PDB file of C-alpha atoms in Angstrom:
ATOM      1  CA  MET A  13      22.566 153.376 110.466  1.00 36.00           C
ATOM      2  CA  ALA A  14      25.420 151.397 109.131  1.00 41.00           C
ATOM      3  CA  LEU A  15      28.626 153.758 109.065  1.00 42.00           C
ATOM      4  CA  GLY A  16      29.323 152.772 105.640  1.00 44.00           C
ATOM      5  CA  SER A  17      26.323 154.611 104.401  1.00 42.00           C
ATOM      6  CA  GLU A  18      26.798 157.518 106.790  1.00 39.00           C
ATOM      7  CA  VAL A  19      30.530 158.211 105.510  1.00 41.00           C
ATOM      8  CA  LEU A  20      29.505 157.598 101.882  1.00 38.00           C
ATOM      9  CA  LYS A  21      26.622 160.433 102.306  1.00 40.00           C
ATOM     10  CA  SER A  22      29.801 162.740 102.837  1.00 37.00           C
ATOM     11  CA  THR A  23      32.148 161.849 100.234  1.00 35.00           C
ATOM     12  CA  ALA A  24      32.281 165.512  99.450  1.00 37.00           C
ATOM     13  CA  PHE A  25      35.034 165.722 102.152  1.00 36.00           C
ATOM     14  CA  ILE A  26      37.135 163.645 100.560  1.00 38.00           C
ATOM     15  CA  PRO A  27      39.634 165.228  98.482  1.00 39.00           C
ATOM     16  CA  ALA A  28      39.985 164.903  94.517  1.00 39.00           C
ATOM     17  CA  GLY A  29      42.334 161.677  93.507  1.00 41.00           C
ATOM     18  CA  SER A  30      41.385 159.676  97.147  1.00 41.00           C
ATOM     19  CA  SER A  31      39.412 156.659  94.780  1.00 42.00           C
ATOM     20  CA  ILE A  32      41.694 154.094  96.890  1.00 43.00           C
ATOM     21  CA  LEU A  33      40.140 155.455 100.141  1.00 45.00           C
ATOM     22  CA  LEU A  34      36.311 156.010  98.529  1.00 42.00           C
ATOM     23  CA  ARG A  35      36.410 152.193  97.209  1.00 46.00           C
ATOM     24  CA  GLN A  36      37.543 150.856 100.870  1.00 46.00           C
ATOM     25  CA  LEU A  37      34.696 152.900 102.291  1.00 48.00           C
ATOM     26  CA  SER A  38      32.361 151.432  99.372  1.00 44.00           C
ATOM     27  CA  THR A  39      33.767 147.680 100.090  1.00 43.00           C
ATOM     28  CA  ALA A  40      33.225 148.428 103.855  1.00 45.00           C
ATOM     29  CA  ALA A  41      29.599 149.553 103.332  1.00 41.00           C
ATOM     30  CA  SER A  42      28.883 146.622 100.880  1.00 37.00           C
ATOM     31  CA  ILE A  43      30.167 143.919 103.341  1.00 34.00           C
ATOM     32  CA  GLY A  44      28.964 145.477 106.409  1.00 42.00           C
ATOM     33  CA  VAL A  45      32.305 145.650 108.019  1.00 40.00           C
ATOM     34  CA  LEU A  46      31.350 149.260 109.196  1.00 46.00           C
ATOM     35  CA  SER A  47      27.770 148.581 110.484  1.00 43.00           C
ATOM     36  CA  SER A  48      27.242 148.275 114.219  1.00 38.00           C
ATOM     37  CA  GLN A  49      24.318 145.421 113.452  1.00 39.00           C
ATOM     38  CA  PRO A  50      25.400 141.774 113.650  1.00 34.00           C
ATOM     39  CA  HIS A  51      25.707 139.966 110.257  1.00 32.00           C
ATOM     40  CA  ARG A  52      23.115 138.059 109.240  1.00 28.00           C
ATOM     41  CA  GLY A  53      22.875 134.589 108.326  1.00 29.00           C
ATOM     42  CA  LEU A  54      26.030 133.428 110.635  1.00 28.00           C
ATOM     43  CA  THR A  55      25.990 131.768 114.014  1.00 30.00           C
ATOM     44  CA  THR A  56      28.460 133.415 116.182  1.00 32.00           C
ATOM     45  CA  SER A  57      28.433 130.620 118.945  1.00 35.00           C
ATOM     46  CA  THR A  58      30.214 127.656 117.074  1.00 37.00           C
ATOM     47  CA  PRO A  59      32.584 125.889 119.359  1.00 37.00           C
ATOM     48  CA  SER A  60      35.210 125.550 116.661  1.00 45.00           C
ATOM     49  CA  PHE A  61      35.537 125.044 112.878  1.00 44.00           C
ATOM     50  CA  THR A  62      38.228 124.344 110.508  1.00 49.00           C
ATOM     51  CA  THR A  63      39.017 126.106 107.298  1.00 49.00           C
ATOM     52  CA  SER A  64      38.089 123.195 104.758  1.00 48.00           C
ATOM     53  CA  ASN A  65      34.368 122.094 103.595  1.00 45.00           C
ATOM     54  CA  ALA A  66      35.677 118.475 103.157  1.00 41.00           C
ATOM     55  CA  SER A  67      34.846 115.578 104.912  1.00 41.00           C
ATOM     56  CA  SER A  68      37.339 114.927 107.931  1.00 42.00           C
ATOM     57  CA  SER A  69      37.943 111.818 106.242  1.00 46.00           C
ATOM     58  CA  ALA A  70      38.998 113.163 103.133  1.00 51.00           C
ATOM     59  CA  GLN A  71      40.965 116.022 104.650  1.00 57.00           C
ATOM     60  CA  PRO A  72      44.530 116.484 103.846  1.00 67.00           C
ATOM     61  CA  HIS A  73      46.747 117.705 106.792  1.00 87.00           C
ATOM     62  CA  LEU A  74      45.213 121.220 107.839  1.00 90.00           C
ATOM     63  CA  HIS A  75      47.769 124.073 107.411  1.00 94.00           C
ATOM     64  CA  VAL A  76      45.319 126.832 109.118  1.00 94.00           C
ATOM     65  CA  GLN A  77      43.107 126.299 111.959  1.00 94.00           C
ATOM     66  CA  LEU A  78      40.910 128.633 113.572  1.00 94.00           C
ATOM     67  CA  GLU A  79      39.028 128.437 117.123  1.00 94.00           C
ATOM     68  CA  PRO A  80      37.290 130.715 119.545  1.00 93.00           C
ATOM     69  CA  LEU A  81      38.631 130.444 122.923  1.00 93.00           C
ATOM     70  CA  ASP A  82      37.006 130.048 126.218  1.00 90.00           C
ATOM     71  CA  SER A  83      37.116 132.117 129.557  1.00 89.00           C
ATOM     72  CA  PRO A  84      38.808 134.156 130.501  1.00 91.00           C
ATOM     73  CA  ASN A  85      39.563 134.628 126.705  1.00 91.00           C
ATOM     74  CA  ASP A  86      36.197 135.504 125.786  1.00 89.00           C
ATOM     75  CA  GLY A  87      35.761 137.083 122.359  1.00 92.00           C
ATOM     76  CA  ILE A  88      39.116 135.882 121.299  1.00 95.00           C
ATOM     77  CA  PHE A  89      39.936 133.841 118.246  1.00 96.00           C
ATOM     78  CA  LEU A  90      42.868 131.591 117.716  1.00 96.00           C
ATOM     79  CA  LEU A  91      44.473 131.725 114.079  1.00 97.00           C
ATOM     80  CA  SER A  92      47.207 128.861 114.148  1.00 96.00           C
ATOM     81  CA  LEU A  93      49.660 127.995 111.247  1.00 96.00           C
ATOM     82  CA  THR A  94      49.836 124.335 111.683  1.00 94.00           C
ATOM     83  CA  ARG A  95      52.567 123.442 108.678  1.00 94.00           C
ATOM     84  CA  SER A  96      55.310 122.543 111.068  1.00 91.00           C
ATOM     85  CA  GLU A  97      56.868 120.287 108.585  1.00 93.00           C
ATOM     86  CA  ALA A  98      57.602 122.892 105.998  1.00 93.00           C
ATOM     87  CA  LYS A  99      58.167 125.842 108.668  1.00 95.00           C
ATOM     88  CA  ASN A 100      54.783 127.249 107.757  1.00 95.00           C
ATOM     89  CA  ALA A 101      55.971 128.011 104.452  1.00 94.00           C
ATOM     90  CA  ILE A 102      53.074 129.789 102.375  1.00 95.00           C
ATOM     91  CA  GLY A 103      52.036 127.748  99.819  1.00 94.00           C
ATOM     92  CA  LYS A 104      48.813 127.062  97.926  1.00 94.00           C
ATOM     93  CA  GLN A 105      47.230 124.875 100.480  1.00 94.00           C
ATOM     94  CA  LEU A 106      48.153 127.378 103.317  1.00 96.00           C
ATOM     95  CA  LEU A 107      47.222 130.367 101.134  1.00 95.00           C
ATOM     96  CA  LYS A 108      43.653 128.770 100.427  1.00 95.00           C
ATOM     97  CA  GLU A 109      42.925 127.882 103.873  1.00 96.00           C
ATOM     98  CA  LEU A 110      44.361 131.635 105.371  1.00 96.00           C
ATOM     99  CA  GLN A 111      41.859 133.004 102.703  1.00 96.00           C
ATOM    100  CA  GLU A 112      38.836 130.889 104.348  1.00 95.00           C
ATOM    101  CA  ALA A 113      40.002 131.697 107.825  1.00 95.00           C
ATOM    102  CA  ILE A 114      39.857 135.491 106.970  1.00 96.00           C
ATOM    103  CA  ASN A 115      36.415 135.228 105.269  1.00 95.00           C
ATOM    104  CA  ASN A 116      35.081 133.427 108.534  1.00 94.00           C
ATOM    105  CA  LEU A 117      36.676 136.085 110.594  1.00 95.00           C
ATOM    106  CA  ARG A 118      35.447 138.810 108.677  1.00 92.00           C
ATOM    107  CA  GLN A 119      31.546 137.646 109.175  1.00 89.00           C
ATOM    108  CA  GLU A 120      31.997 136.888 112.917  1.00 83.00           C
ATOM    109  CA  ASN A 121      30.281 139.853 114.720  1.00 82.00           C
ATOM    110  CA  SER A 122      31.444 138.534 118.407  1.00 82.00           C
ATOM    111  CA  THR A 123      34.815 138.679 117.768  1.00 90.00           C
ATOM    112  CA  ARG A 124      36.642 141.263 119.536  1.00 94.00           C
ATOM    113  CA  CYS A 125      40.381 140.526 118.888  1.00 96.00           C
ATOM    114  CA  VAL A 126      42.257 137.622 116.757  1.00 97.00           C
ATOM    115  CA  VAL A 127      45.620 136.211 117.822  1.00 98.00           C
ATOM    116  CA  ILE A 128      47.718 134.684 114.880  1.00 97.00           C
ATOM    117  CA  ARG A 129      50.493 132.171 116.363  1.00 96.00           C
ATOM    118  CA  SER A 130      52.706 129.397 114.802  1.00 96.00           C
ATOM    119  CA  THR A 131      52.372 125.801 116.097  1.00 94.00           C
ATOM    120  CA  ALA A 132      55.706 124.942 114.760  1.00 94.00           C
ATOM    121  CA  THR A 133      58.923 125.172 117.067  1.00 92.00           C
ATOM    122  CA  GLY A 134      60.974 127.717 116.535  1.00 93.00           C
ATOM    123  CA  VAL A 135      59.442 129.504 113.730  1.00 95.00           C
ATOM    124  CA  PHE A 136      56.551 131.810 113.057  1.00 96.00           C
ATOM    125  CA  CYS A 137      56.521 131.805 109.236  1.00 97.00           C
ATOM    126  CA  SER A 138      59.210 130.988 106.820  1.00 94.00           C
ATOM    127  CA  GLY A 139      57.836 133.061 104.130  1.00 92.00           C
ATOM    128  CA  ALA A 140      56.723 131.678 100.698  1.00 91.00           C
ATOM    129  CA  ASP A 141      56.983 127.985  99.842  1.00 91.00           C
ATOM    130  CA  LEU A 142      60.068 128.535  97.176  1.00 89.00           C
ATOM    131  CA  LYS A 143      59.911 124.716  96.323  1.00 91.00           C
ATOM    132  CA  GLU A 144      56.609 125.039  95.207  1.00 91.00           C
ATOM    133  CA  ARG A 145      57.255 128.507  93.795  1.00 89.00           C
ATOM    134  CA  ALA A 146      60.014 127.060  91.663  1.00 89.00           C
ATOM    135  CA  ALA A 147      57.611 124.842  89.734  1.00 92.00           C
ATOM    136  CA  MET A 148      55.455 127.774  88.498  1.00 91.00           C
ATOM    137  CA  SER A 149      55.481 129.536  85.649  1.00 92.00           C
ATOM    138  CA  GLN A 150      56.042 133.544  85.434  1.00 92.00           C
ATOM    139  CA  GLN A 151      52.388 134.019  85.001  1.00 92.00           C
ATOM    140  CA  GLU A 152      51.622 131.619  87.879  1.00 91.00           C
ATOM    141  CA  SER A 153      53.898 133.129  90.270  1.00 92.00           C
ATOM    142  CA  ALA A 154      52.459 136.472  89.521  1.00 93.00           C
ATOM    143  CA  LEU A 155      49.017 135.346  90.461  1.00 94.00           C
ATOM    144  CA  PHE A 156      50.305 133.565  93.360  1.00 93.00           C
ATOM    145  CA  VAL A 157      51.841 136.690  94.621  1.00 94.00           C
ATOM    146  CA  GLN A 158      48.690 138.619  93.649  1.00 95.00           C
ATOM    147  CA  ASP A 159      46.678 136.327  95.618  1.00 95.00           C
ATOM    148  CA  LEU A 160      48.989 136.453  98.695  1.00 96.00           C
ATOM    149  CA  ARG A 161      48.917 140.376  98.700  1.00 96.00           C
ATOM    150  CA  ALA A 162      45.155 140.512  98.472  1.00 96.00           C
ATOM    151  CA  THR A 163      45.008 137.605 101.397  1.00 96.00           C
ATOM    152  CA  PHE A 164      47.279 140.210 103.462  1.00 97.00           C
ATOM    153  CA  SER A 165      45.461 143.045 102.860  1.00 96.00           C
ATOM    154  CA  ALA A 166      42.361 141.225 103.694  1.00 96.00           C
ATOM    155  CA  LEU A 167      43.828 140.398 107.058  1.00 97.00           C
ATOM    156  CA  ALA A 168      44.716 144.117 107.415  1.00 96.00           C
ATOM    157  CA  ALA A 169      41.065 144.830 106.683  1.00 96.00           C
ATOM    158  CA  LEU A 170      39.621 142.885 109.241  1.00 96.00           C
ATOM    159  CA  PRO A 171      37.287 145.022 111.404  1.00 95.00           C
ATOM    160  CA  MET A 172      38.586 143.790 115.040  1.00 95.00           C
ATOM    161  CA  PRO A 173      42.116 144.388 115.975  1.00 97.00           C
ATOM    162  CA  THR A 174      44.562 141.407 115.301  1.00 97.00           C
ATOM    163  CA  ILE A 175      47.637 140.560 117.163  1.00 98.00           C
ATOM    164  CA  ALA A 176      50.459 138.390 115.756  1.00 98.00           C
ATOM    165  CA  ALA A 177      52.182 136.360 118.488  1.00 97.00           C
ATOM    166  CA  VAL A 178      55.921 135.808 116.627  1.00 97.00           C
ATOM    167  CA  ASP A 179      58.186 133.016 118.026  1.00 96.00           C
ATOM    168  CA  GLY A 180      61.233 132.261 116.138  1.00 95.00           C
ATOM    169  CA  PHE A 181      61.791 133.048 112.477  1.00 96.00           C
ATOM    170  CA  ALA A 182      59.451 135.497 110.584  1.00 97.00           C
ATOM    171  CA  LEU A 183      61.111 135.709 107.358  1.00 96.00           C
ATOM    172  CA  GLY A 184      60.180 137.225 103.648  1.00 96.00           C
ATOM    173  CA  GLY A 185      56.014 136.442 103.497  1.00 96.00           C
ATOM    174  CA  GLY A 186      56.278 135.375 107.071  1.00 96.00           C
ATOM    175  CA  ALA A 187      57.217 139.019 108.367  1.00 97.00           C
ATOM    176  CA  GLU A 188      54.612 140.659 105.841  1.00 98.00           C
ATOM    177  CA  LEU A 189      51.923 138.378 107.524  1.00 97.00           C
ATOM    178  CA  ALA A 190      53.011 139.965 110.857  1.00 97.00           C
ATOM    179  CA  LEU A 191      53.204 143.509 109.583  1.00 98.00           C
ATOM    180  CA  ALA A 192      49.516 142.984 108.098  1.00 97.00           C
ATOM    181  CA  CYS A 193      48.213 142.374 111.891  1.00 98.00           C
ATOM    182  CA  ASP A 194      47.389 145.349 113.946  1.00 98.00           C
ATOM    183  CA  LEU A 195      49.945 144.711 116.772  1.00 98.00           C
ATOM    184  CA  ARG A 196      52.777 142.355 117.191  1.00 98.00           C
ATOM    185  CA  VAL A 197      54.066 140.724 120.095  1.00 97.00           C
ATOM    186  CA  CYS A 198      57.455 138.671 119.999  1.00 96.00           C
ATOM    187  CA  SER A 199      59.241 136.179 122.129  1.00 95.00           C
ATOM    188  CA  ARG A 200      63.057 136.803 122.816  1.00 94.00           C
ATOM    189  CA  ASN A 201      64.234 134.118 119.891  1.00 95.00           C
ATOM    190  CA  ALA A 202      62.250 135.947 117.486  1.00 96.00           C
ATOM    191  CA  GLN A 203      64.022 137.293 114.159  1.00 96.00           C
ATOM    192  CA  PHE A 204      62.621 138.953 111.324  1.00 98.00           C
ATOM    193  CA  ALA A 205      63.935 139.575 107.748  1.00 97.00           C
ATOM    194  CA  PHE A 206      62.962 140.755 104.412  1.00 97.00           C
ATOM    195  CA  PRO A 207      65.450 138.851 102.194  1.00 95.00           C
ATOM    196  CA  GLU A 208      63.744 139.058  98.615  1.00 95.00           C
ATOM    197  CA  THR A 209      66.157 141.450  97.302  1.00 95.00           C
ATOM    198  CA  ARG A 210      68.912 138.444  97.680  1.00 94.00           C
ATOM    199  CA  LEU A 211      66.475 136.154  95.525  1.00 92.00           C
ATOM    200  CA  GLY A 212      66.469 138.472  92.789  1.00 93.00           C
ATOM    201  CA  ILE A 213      62.639 139.720  93.728  1.00 94.00           C
ATOM    202  CA  ILE A 214      60.929 142.223  96.059  1.00 96.00           C
ATOM    203  CA  PRO A 215      58.702 141.994  99.104  1.00 95.00           C
ATOM    204  CA  GLY A 216      55.539 141.673  97.111  1.00 94.00           C
ATOM    205  CA  ALA A 217      52.681 141.083  99.898  1.00 96.00           C
ATOM    206  CA  GLY A 218      52.660 144.516 101.289  1.00 96.00           C
ATOM    207  CA  GLY A 219      56.228 144.569 102.743  1.00 96.00           C
ATOM    208  CA  THR A 220      57.445 147.571 100.913  1.00 97.00           C
ATOM    209  CA  GLN A 221      54.365 149.719 102.043  1.00 96.00           C
ATOM    210  CA  ARG A 222      53.602 148.380 105.598  1.00 97.00           C
ATOM    211  CA  LEU A 223      57.060 148.348 106.755  1.00 97.00           C
ATOM    212  CA  PRO A 224      58.107 152.168 106.164  1.00 97.00           C
ATOM    213  CA  ARG A 225      54.730 153.165 107.755  1.00 96.00           C
ATOM    214  CA  ILE A 226      55.899 151.120 110.855  1.00 96.00           C
ATOM    215  CA  VAL A 227      59.531 151.744 111.132  1.00 96.00           C
ATOM    216  CA  GLY A 228      59.876 154.926 108.721  1.00 96.00           C
ATOM    217  CA  SER A 229      61.191 154.773 105.150  1.00 97.00           C
ATOM    218  CA  THR A 230      64.806 154.907 105.934  1.00 97.00           C
ATOM    219  CA  ARG A 231      64.779 152.192 107.940  1.00 97.00           C
ATOM    220  CA  ALA A 232      62.565 150.115 105.888  1.00 97.00           C
ATOM    221  CA  LYS A 233      64.624 150.867 103.114  1.00 98.00           C
ATOM    222  CA  GLU A 234      67.850 149.347 104.933  1.00 97.00           C
ATOM    223  CA  LEU A 235      66.460 146.345 105.894  1.00 97.00           C
ATOM    224  CA  ILE A 236      64.934 145.560 102.334  1.00 97.00           C
ATOM    225  CA  PHE A 237      68.036 146.569 100.736  1.00 97.00           C
ATOM    226  CA  THR A 238      70.006 144.459 103.006  1.00 97.00           C
ATOM    227  CA  GLY A 239      67.786 141.505 103.884  1.00 96.00           C
ATOM    228  CA  ARG A 240      69.602 141.307 107.070  1.00 96.00           C
ATOM    229  CA  ARG A 241      68.076 139.727 110.247  1.00 97.00           C
ATOM    230  CA  VAL A 242      66.537 141.575 112.981  1.00 97.00           C
ATOM    231  CA  ASP A 243      66.559 140.259 116.431  1.00 96.00           C
ATOM    232  CA  ALA A 244      63.810 140.775 119.174  1.00 96.00           C
ATOM    233  CA  PRO A 245      65.696 143.392 121.021  1.00 96.00           C
ATOM    234  CA  GLU A 246      66.205 145.439 117.932  1.00 97.00           C
ATOM    235  CA  ALA A 247      62.612 144.735 116.860  1.00 97.00           C
ATOM    236  CA  LEU A 248      61.352 146.267 120.001  1.00 96.00           C
ATOM    237  CA  ARG A 249      63.785 149.373 119.838  1.00 96.00           C
ATOM    238  CA  ILE A 250      62.835 150.068 115.970  1.00 97.00           C
ATOM    239  CA  GLY A 251      59.026 149.761 116.543  1.00 97.00           C
ATOM    240  CA  LEU A 252      58.418 146.689 114.293  1.00 97.00           C
ATOM    241  CA  VAL A 253      57.047 144.956 117.349  1.00 97.00           C
ATOM    242  CA  ASP A 254      54.918 146.473 119.995  1.00 96.00           C
ATOM    243  CA  HIS A 255      55.766 144.289 122.657  1.00 95.00           C
ATOM    244  CA  PHE A 256      58.431 141.945 123.792  1.00 93.00           C
ATOM    245  CA  ALA A 257      58.274 138.658 125.969  1.00 92.00           C
ATOM    246  CA  ASP A 258      61.461 137.440 127.627  1.00 86.00           C
ATOM    247  CA  GLU A 259      60.772 134.060 127.015  1.00 87.00           C
ATOM    248  CA  ASP A 260      60.798 131.640 124.190  1.00 86.00           C
ATOM    249  CA  ASN A 261      57.134 131.648 123.692  1.00 90.00           C
ATOM    250  CA  SER A 262      55.070 134.943 123.184  1.00 94.00           C
ATOM    251  CA  GLU A 263      51.482 133.417 123.340  1.00 94.00           C
ATOM    252  CA  THR A 264      50.988 134.248 126.647  1.00 94.00           C
ATOM    253  CA  ALA A 265      51.797 137.657 126.380  1.00 95.00           C
ATOM    254  CA  ALA A 266      50.033 138.070 123.062  1.00 96.00           C
ATOM    255  CA  LEU A 267      46.652 136.606 124.806  1.00 96.00           C
ATOM    256  CA  SER A 268      47.369 138.889 127.800  1.00 95.00           C
ATOM    257  CA  LEU A 269      47.322 141.900 125.215  1.00 96.00           C
ATOM    258  CA  ALA A 270      44.257 140.431 123.523  1.00 96.00           C
ATOM    259  CA  ARG A 271      42.324 140.186 126.820  1.00 96.00           C
ATOM    260  CA  ASP A 272      43.063 144.038 127.687  1.00 95.00           C
ATOM    261  CA  VAL A 273      41.882 144.612 124.098  1.00 96.00           C
ATOM    262  CA  ALA A 274      38.873 142.402 124.348  1.00 94.00           C
ATOM    263  CA  ALA A 275      37.860 144.460 127.487  1.00 93.00           C
ATOM    264  CA  ALA A 276      36.836 147.434 125.369  1.00 93.00           C
ATOM    265  CA  ALA A 277      33.324 147.453 123.522  1.00 93.00           C
ATOM    266  CA  PRO A 278      33.269 145.687 120.240  1.00 93.00           C
ATOM    267  CA  ILE A 279      31.710 148.300 118.292  1.00 92.00           C
ATOM    268  CA  ALA A 280      34.149 150.801 119.466  1.00 93.00           C
ATOM    269  CA  LEU A 281      37.037 148.664 119.120  1.00 95.00           C
ATOM    270  CA  ARG A 282      35.951 148.323 115.133  1.00 94.00           C
ATOM    271  CA  MET A 283      35.169 152.086 114.883  1.00 94.00           C
ATOM    272  CA  ALA A 284      38.760 153.021 116.495  1.00 95.00           C
ATOM    273  CA  LYS A 285      40.329 150.756 114.022  1.00 96.00           C
ATOM    274  CA  ALA A 286      38.548 152.077 111.044  1.00 95.00           C
ATOM    275  CA  ALA A 287      39.148 155.619 111.906  1.00 96.00           C
ATOM    276  CA  VAL A 288      42.645 154.903 112.616  1.00 96.00           C
ATOM    277  CA  ASP A 289      43.482 153.115 109.229  1.00 95.00           C
ATOM    278  CA  TRP A 290      41.401 155.192 106.970  1.00 94.00           C
ATOM    279  CA  GLY A 291      42.009 158.398 108.439  1.00 94.00           C
ATOM    280  CA  LEU A 292      46.257 157.540 108.022  1.00 92.00           C
ATOM    281  CA  GLU A 293      45.261 157.078 104.137  1.00 91.00           C
ATOM    282  CA  THR A 294      44.080 160.886 103.610  1.00 92.00           C
ATOM    283  CA  ASP A 295      44.986 164.364 105.065  1.00 93.00           C
ATOM    284  CA  VAL A 296      44.239 165.239 108.622  1.00 95.00           C
ATOM    285  CA  GLN A 297      41.011 167.449 107.949  1.00 94.00           C
ATOM    286  CA  THR A 298      39.608 164.231 105.970  1.00 94.00           C
ATOM    287  CA  GLY A 299      40.649 162.186 108.504  1.00 94.00           C
ATOM    288  CA  LEU A 300      38.635 164.123 111.354  1.00 95.00           C
ATOM    289  CA  ARG A 301      35.845 164.008 109.309  1.00 95.00           C
ATOM    290  CA  ILE A 302      35.964 160.312 109.207  1.00 95.00           C
ATOM    291  CA  GLU A 303      36.513 159.999 113.165  1.00 95.00           C
ATOM    292  CA  GLU A 304      33.250 162.178 113.353  1.00 95.00           C
ATOM    293  CA  ALA A 305      31.343 159.378 110.844  1.00 94.00           C
ATOM    294  CA  CYS A 306      33.188 156.787 113.225  1.00 94.00           C
ATOM    295  CA  TYR A 307      32.128 158.237 116.538  1.00 93.00           C
ATOM    296  CA  ALA A 308      28.731 158.989 115.180  1.00 94.00           C
ATOM    297  CA  GLN A 309      28.014 155.050 115.262  1.00 93.00           C
ATOM    298  CA  VAL A 310      29.170 154.680 118.569  1.00 91.00           C
ATOM    299  CA  LEU A 311      26.716 157.181 119.942  1.00 92.00           C
ATOM    300  CA  PRO A 312      23.248 155.420 119.909  1.00 93.00           C
ATOM    301  CA  THR A 313      24.866 152.118 121.205  1.00 91.00           C
ATOM    302  CA  LYS A 314      23.728 150.305 124.384  1.00 90.00           C
ATOM    303  CA  ASP A 315      27.602 149.434 124.882  1.00 90.00           C
ATOM    304  CA  ARG A 316      27.890 153.491 125.304  1.00 91.00           C
ATOM    305  CA  LEU A 317      25.316 153.682 127.973  1.00 90.00           C
ATOM    306  CA  GLU A 318      26.836 150.597 129.900  1.00 89.00           C
ATOM    307  CA  GLY A 319      30.283 152.272 129.981  1.00 86.00           C
ATOM    308  CA  LEU A 320      28.750 155.312 131.570  1.00 89.00           C
ATOM    309  CA  LYS A 321      26.603 153.672 133.989  1.00 88.00           C
ATOM    310  CA  ALA A 322      29.597 151.192 134.913  1.00 88.00           C
ATOM    311  CA  PHE A 323      32.066 154.174 135.540  1.00 91.00           C
ATOM    312  CA  LYS A 324      29.189 155.899 137.616  1.00 89.00           C
ATOM    313  CA  GLU A 325      29.015 152.464 139.794  1.00 89.00           C
ATOM    314  CA  LYS A 326      32.424 152.037 140.008  1.00 92.00           C
ATOM    315  CA  ARG A 327      32.488 148.690 138.247  1.00 89.00           C
ATOM    316  CA  SER A 328      33.388 146.933 135.257  1.00 89.00           C
ATOM    317  CA  PRO A 329      31.512 147.133 132.088  1.00 87.00           C
ATOM    318  CA  ASN A 330      29.415 144.373 130.820  1.00 86.00           C
ATOM    319  CA  PHE A 331      29.540 145.157 126.870  1.00 88.00           C
ATOM    320  CA  GLN A 332      27.386 143.287 124.584  1.00 85.00           C
ATOM    321  CA  GLY A 333      28.286 144.755 121.142  1.00 78.00           C
ATOM    322  CA  GLU A 334      25.058 146.432 120.971  1.00 84.00           C
TER     323      GLU A 334
END
């Protein structure tokens, strides 16, 4: 039985007014995010793919690339921002390709972890493409930001753990992109900032909500009000990042963390993420019922039995996601 249906049968335990949580649970059930069964109609052994359906001869330069990694990084996908000439500024094309990549990942049942990185030197993502934004009408700008917010929310809602590998500048929307990941690893040259108020706007892709949940409301307000930059040591100290790599590139450290994550049972990873994320959106007692429903999904799995057998035999488990 899929977890979505199990949880939805128990909606009586969800307090009045928790409509957002109910919608999340309903959405998860409808797209199969909470199911312990493989998604149908999608092969999970594709060696690599891009995020555009156009023929390669007609393709413009891709701004986002998605690829599965080989051993020793089995089960890990690498999502790369490749618009180096514009410092990975988020324009319409990059946003569209990011949406496509997230949609592909949502259906990849074999994926255990996703690492998001930049191929641009000295920058993770510089935020919105302000040149493109300047040519938009007020209505077009509102629709673009709405799309951006929905895309980052879809990233945050991916069933598998995600890690942002941040090198160089992560500004505005770039910082919000990192916040939408479960974990953040940065190199010593990383700098984060939320400069929107200096541009007459506010963070509009989840920054006002995710930042205080990560660093606390007072610290978040200070960073948003002042727009000041946070270097790597401070980011680690205030909890904005989870790991600090004392070098100019964080990818090695991020992949090392991803391998540690990917060593866990795939269904257990997804259920643990669901329990934490949804539990945070409600009271403790409701959260405990969500945990119970998530735990019920791992009990009948072959991976649970494999974990017990491996422990008894004093060996590493061989989880299959079943």
